[in-house]
Short mmCIF file of C-alpha atoms in Angstrom, two decimals:
data_model
loop_
_atom_site.label_atom_id
_atom_site.label_comp_id
_atom_site.label_asym_id
_atom_site.label_seq_id
_atom_site.Cartn_x
_atom_site.Cartn_y
_atom_site.Cartn_z
CA MET A 49 -71.23 -36.93 77.62
CA ALA A 50 -67.87 -38.12 78.89
CA ARG A 51 -65.12 -35.55 79.07
CA ILE A 52 -61.72 -36.27 77.53
CA LYS A 53 -58.92 -35.79 79.90
CA PRO A 54 -56.15 -33.40 79.05
CA GLN A 55 -53.53 -36.15 79.16
CA ALA A 56 -55.41 -38.14 76.51
CA LEU A 57 -55.54 -35.11 74.23
CA LEU A 58 -51.81 -34.66 74.61
CA GLN A 59 -51.14 -38.25 73.67
CA GLN A 60 -53.42 -38.04 70.63
CA SER A 61 -51.63 -34.89 69.39
CA LYS A 62 -48.29 -36.66 69.70
CA ARG A 63 -49.56 -39.51 67.55
CA LYS A 64 -50.49 -37.15 64.65
CA LYS A 65 -47.59 -36.80 62.17
CA GLY A 66 -46.71 -33.34 60.92
CA PRO A 67 -45.36 -32.60 57.39
CA ALA A 68 -41.87 -33.93 56.71
CA ARG A 69 -39.12 -31.27 56.86
CA ILE A 70 -36.39 -30.99 54.07
CA SER A 71 -32.99 -30.37 55.47
CA VAL A 72 -30.84 -27.39 54.39
CA THR A 73 -28.19 -29.78 53.08
CA THR A 74 -30.67 -31.37 50.69
CA VAL A 75 -31.79 -27.96 49.36
CA LEU A 76 -28.20 -26.91 48.74
CA PHE A 77 -27.48 -30.19 46.98
CA TYR A 78 -30.35 -29.74 44.53
CA ILE A 79 -29.40 -26.12 43.90
CA LEU A 80 -25.86 -27.25 43.09
CA ILE A 81 -27.13 -29.90 40.66
CA LEU A 82 -29.37 -27.40 38.87
CA SER A 83 -26.52 -24.90 38.67
CA LEU A 84 -24.21 -27.47 37.13
CA VAL A 85 -26.83 -28.47 34.56
CA GLY A 86 -27.46 -24.81 33.67
CA PHE A 87 -23.74 -24.09 33.37
CA PHE A 88 -23.25 -27.12 31.11
CA LEU A 89 -26.09 -26.04 28.82
CA PHE A 90 -24.80 -22.45 28.66
CA ALA A 91 -21.23 -23.60 27.91
CA SER A 92 -22.46 -25.88 25.13
CA TYR A 93 -24.46 -23.05 23.60
CA ARG A 94 -21.46 -20.67 23.69
CA HIS A 95 -19.18 -23.28 22.15
CA TRP A 96 -21.40 -23.98 19.14
CA SER A 97 -22.27 -20.31 18.73
CA ASN A 98 -18.60 -19.27 18.65
CA ARG A 99 -17.76 -22.11 16.29
CA SER A 100 -20.40 -21.02 13.80
CA SER A 101 -19.27 -17.41 14.03
CA LEU A 102 -15.62 -18.39 13.48
CA GLN A 103 -16.48 -20.44 10.42
CA SER A 104 -18.42 -17.55 8.89
CA GLU A 105 -15.56 -15.11 9.59
CA ASN A 106 -13.03 -17.47 8.03
CA HIS A 107 -15.17 -17.78 4.94
CA LEU A 108 -15.49 -14.00 4.74
CA SER A 109 -11.75 -13.44 5.22
CA ILE A 110 -10.93 -15.91 2.46
CA SER A 111 -13.27 -14.17 0.04
CA GLU A 112 -11.83 -10.77 0.93
CA GLY A 113 -8.25 -12.01 0.84
CA ASP A 114 -8.00 -11.99 -2.93
CA ASN A 115 -9.07 -8.35 -3.06
CA THR A 116 -6.88 -7.09 -0.24
CA PHE A 117 -3.72 -8.92 -1.32
CA ALA A 118 -3.27 -6.82 -4.45
CA ASP A 119 -4.00 -3.61 -2.52
CA SER A 120 -1.49 -4.45 0.22
CA LYS A 121 1.09 -5.33 -2.40
CA LYS A 122 0.61 -1.93 -4.05
CA SER A 123 0.85 -0.08 -0.77
CA ASP A 124 4.19 -1.74 -0.01
CA LEU A 125 5.81 -0.23 -3.11
CA PRO A 126 7.89 2.93 -2.67
CA GLY A 127 6.02 6.03 -3.70
CA TYR A 128 9.00 8.32 -4.17
CA ALA A 129 12.49 8.25 -5.64
CA VAL A 130 15.31 10.64 -4.77
CA LEU A 131 17.76 11.16 -7.64
CA ASN A 132 20.99 12.25 -6.00
CA THR A 133 22.92 14.02 -8.77
CA SER A 134 26.22 15.85 -8.92
CA LYS A 135 24.18 19.09 -8.91
CA GLY A 136 21.86 18.18 -6.02
CA SER A 137 18.84 16.03 -5.19
CA ILE A 138 15.70 15.68 -7.30
CA ILE A 139 12.65 14.18 -5.57
CA ILE A 140 10.26 12.28 -7.83
CA GLU A 141 6.72 11.18 -7.00
CA LEU A 142 6.09 7.89 -8.79
CA HIS A 143 2.77 7.39 -10.60
CA LYS A 144 2.06 3.80 -9.59
CA GLU A 145 -1.56 3.90 -10.74
CA SER A 146 -1.03 5.22 -14.26
CA ALA A 147 2.11 3.23 -15.15
CA PRO A 148 2.41 0.27 -12.75
CA GLU A 149 4.61 -1.94 -14.94
CA VAL A 150 7.11 0.82 -15.69
CA VAL A 151 7.24 1.85 -12.04
CA ASP A 152 7.89 -1.78 -11.04
CA GLU A 153 10.72 -2.00 -13.56
CA PHE A 154 12.17 1.32 -12.43
CA ILE A 155 12.10 0.24 -8.77
CA ASP A 156 13.73 -3.07 -9.64
CA LEU A 157 16.52 -1.31 -11.53
CA CYS A 158 17.02 1.16 -8.66
CA GLN A 159 17.42 -1.71 -6.21
CA LYS A 160 20.01 -3.27 -8.52
CA GLY A 161 21.98 0.00 -8.72
CA HIS A 162 21.33 0.40 -12.44
CA PHE A 163 21.19 4.21 -12.36
CA LYS A 164 24.26 4.66 -10.14
CA GLY A 165 26.82 6.68 -12.10
CA MET A 166 24.49 7.22 -15.08
CA LEU A 167 25.29 10.44 -16.95
CA PHE A 168 22.99 13.11 -18.31
CA HIS A 169 24.31 12.82 -21.83
CA LEU A 170 21.71 15.00 -23.58
CA VAL A 171 20.50 18.42 -22.52
CA ILE A 172 18.06 20.37 -24.71
CA LYS A 173 17.26 23.73 -23.15
CA HIS A 174 13.62 24.52 -22.53
CA TYR A 175 12.69 21.00 -23.55
CA VAL A 176 14.21 17.95 -21.86
CA ILE A 177 17.25 16.44 -20.15
CA GLN A 178 18.09 12.78 -20.69
CA ALA A 179 20.13 10.28 -18.71
CA GLY A 180 20.85 6.83 -20.03
CA ASP A 181 22.23 5.13 -23.09
CA ASN A 182 24.39 7.41 -25.23
CA HIS A 183 23.25 5.61 -28.38
CA GLY A 184 19.72 6.98 -27.91
CA ALA A 185 20.73 10.54 -28.79
CA GLY A 186 19.58 10.40 -32.39
CA ALA A 187 15.98 9.74 -31.51
CA THR A 188 15.94 12.64 -29.08
CA GLU A 189 17.53 15.01 -31.58
CA ASP A 190 14.75 14.13 -34.04
CA TRP A 191 12.24 14.76 -31.28
CA ASN A 192 13.75 18.19 -30.69
CA LEU A 193 13.76 19.13 -34.39
CA ARG A 194 10.14 18.08 -34.75
CA GLY A 195 9.24 20.03 -31.62
CA LYS A 196 10.79 23.23 -32.96
CA GLN A 197 8.51 23.12 -35.96
CA HIS A 198 5.54 24.31 -33.93
CA ALA A 199 5.01 26.55 -30.94
CA ILE A 200 4.27 24.92 -27.62
CA THR A 201 0.86 26.25 -26.68
CA SER A 202 -0.70 23.30 -24.87
CA MET A 203 -0.42 23.13 -21.09
CA LYS A 204 -1.84 19.63 -21.00
CA HIS A 205 1.53 18.21 -19.96
CA GLU A 206 3.48 20.17 -17.41
CA ALA A 207 7.21 20.61 -17.08
CA PHE A 208 9.27 18.47 -14.72
CA MET A 209 7.64 15.18 -15.70
CA LEU A 210 9.70 11.97 -15.49
CA GLY A 211 9.39 9.42 -18.25
CA THR A 212 11.15 6.77 -20.28
CA SER A 213 11.10 6.03 -23.97
CA LYS A 214 8.40 3.76 -25.35
CA GLY A 215 9.09 0.28 -26.66
CA LYS A 216 10.36 -2.90 -25.07
CA HIS A 217 13.10 -2.13 -22.58
CA ASN A 218 16.19 -3.97 -21.62
CA HIS A 219 18.24 -2.96 -18.65
CA LYS A 220 20.63 -0.86 -20.76
CA GLY A 221 17.81 0.76 -22.67
CA PHE A 222 15.85 2.13 -19.71
CA ASP A 223 16.65 5.82 -20.05
CA LEU A 224 15.27 8.70 -18.01
CA PHE A 225 13.79 11.91 -19.40
CA ILE A 226 12.87 14.94 -17.32
CA THR A 227 10.95 17.57 -19.24
CA THR A 228 11.81 21.21 -18.60
CA ALA A 229 8.82 22.66 -20.48
CA PRO A 230 5.26 21.56 -21.33
CA ILE A 231 5.28 19.18 -24.32
CA PRO A 232 1.93 18.90 -26.21
CA ASP A 233 2.33 15.35 -27.51
CA LEU A 234 4.31 13.98 -24.62
CA ASN A 235 2.41 10.68 -24.48
CA GLU A 236 3.40 9.97 -28.08
CA LYS A 237 7.05 10.12 -27.13
CA LEU A 238 7.37 8.92 -23.55
CA ILE A 239 5.80 6.73 -20.92
CA VAL A 240 5.35 9.21 -18.09
CA PHE A 241 5.65 7.53 -14.69
CA GLY A 242 6.59 10.31 -12.30
CA GLN A 243 6.79 14.01 -11.55
CA VAL A 244 9.39 16.21 -9.87
CA ILE A 245 7.94 17.56 -6.62
CA LYS A 246 11.16 19.01 -5.23
CA GLY A 247 14.45 19.93 -6.84
CA GLU A 248 13.15 21.80 -9.88
CA ASP A 249 16.04 24.22 -9.39
CA VAL A 250 18.47 21.31 -9.75
CA VAL A 251 16.80 20.28 -13.03
CA GLN A 252 17.07 23.87 -14.28
CA GLU A 253 20.73 24.03 -13.26
CA ILE A 254 21.45 20.90 -15.30
CA GLU A 255 19.47 22.39 -18.18
CA GLU A 256 21.67 25.50 -18.23
CA VAL A 257 25.03 23.74 -18.67
CA ASP A 258 26.95 24.36 -21.87
CA THR A 259 26.52 21.73 -24.58
CA ASP A 260 28.06 21.00 -27.97
CA GLU A 261 26.20 20.97 -31.27
CA HIS A 262 24.84 17.50 -30.44
CA TYR A 263 23.35 18.72 -27.13
CA LYS A 264 25.94 16.80 -25.15
CA PRO A 265 27.07 18.57 -21.94
CA LYS A 266 30.67 19.74 -22.02
CA ILE A 267 31.07 18.73 -18.38
CA SER A 268 30.05 15.42 -16.82
CA ILE A 269 26.81 15.55 -14.85
CA GLY A 270 25.44 12.30 -13.52
CA ILE A 271 23.24 10.44 -11.07
CA LEU A 272 25.23 9.40 -8.01
CA ASP A 273 22.55 7.04 -6.75
CA VAL A 274 18.79 6.68 -6.33
CA THR A 275 17.06 6.34 -2.95
CA LEU A 276 13.55 4.84 -2.81
CA LYS A 277 11.12 6.01 -0.13
CA GLN A 278 7.51 5.25 0.77
CA LYS A 279 6.97 8.71 2.26
CA ILE A 280 8.64 12.08 2.03
#
């Protein structure tokens, strides 16, 4: 058998083709293309996902808006009124929940300066002091006479409550009553819309002034101005 020379084997090995090699540049190019495609798909997904979420939040905020508007409007109202009188200051906590319409009217009148210079024209000891229209005295005198006909035993309504007379008000007819003793049938006489939380001594000092036979103070005692506050 004939032997193959080493040179022939070398030439035959050179003729055989090895597997084709992929350059580093080509690999990096394909990696870049795949990365760009993946980034594009991810960005598209995030865009549509955020858009759907935003639409659902907007729909929820619109449905909740009607409920929160009234609450925010209530929270913006002042919660306290400071009656600065010639005898000192009386701090009133306003009952916005129990008498919202009356509180709104009271606040509106305060902002217009309606109570500035208003006199306490009726003082009934151990019962009530009244500031407002002088022509309303008769009704309060009748109230006092009726009240004296029975002993005050009920503690349902405390002293130092702020109210105004019932009935349709006009700006001149919005009077202020501060009770100085518990009144059993207070709700039949007044719309209670506040309570004295500080300055009870000032109320009592006004209550102790000398009056004539019509319960009118012999000296002028009035409200200098009213300051509205959200917090005390």
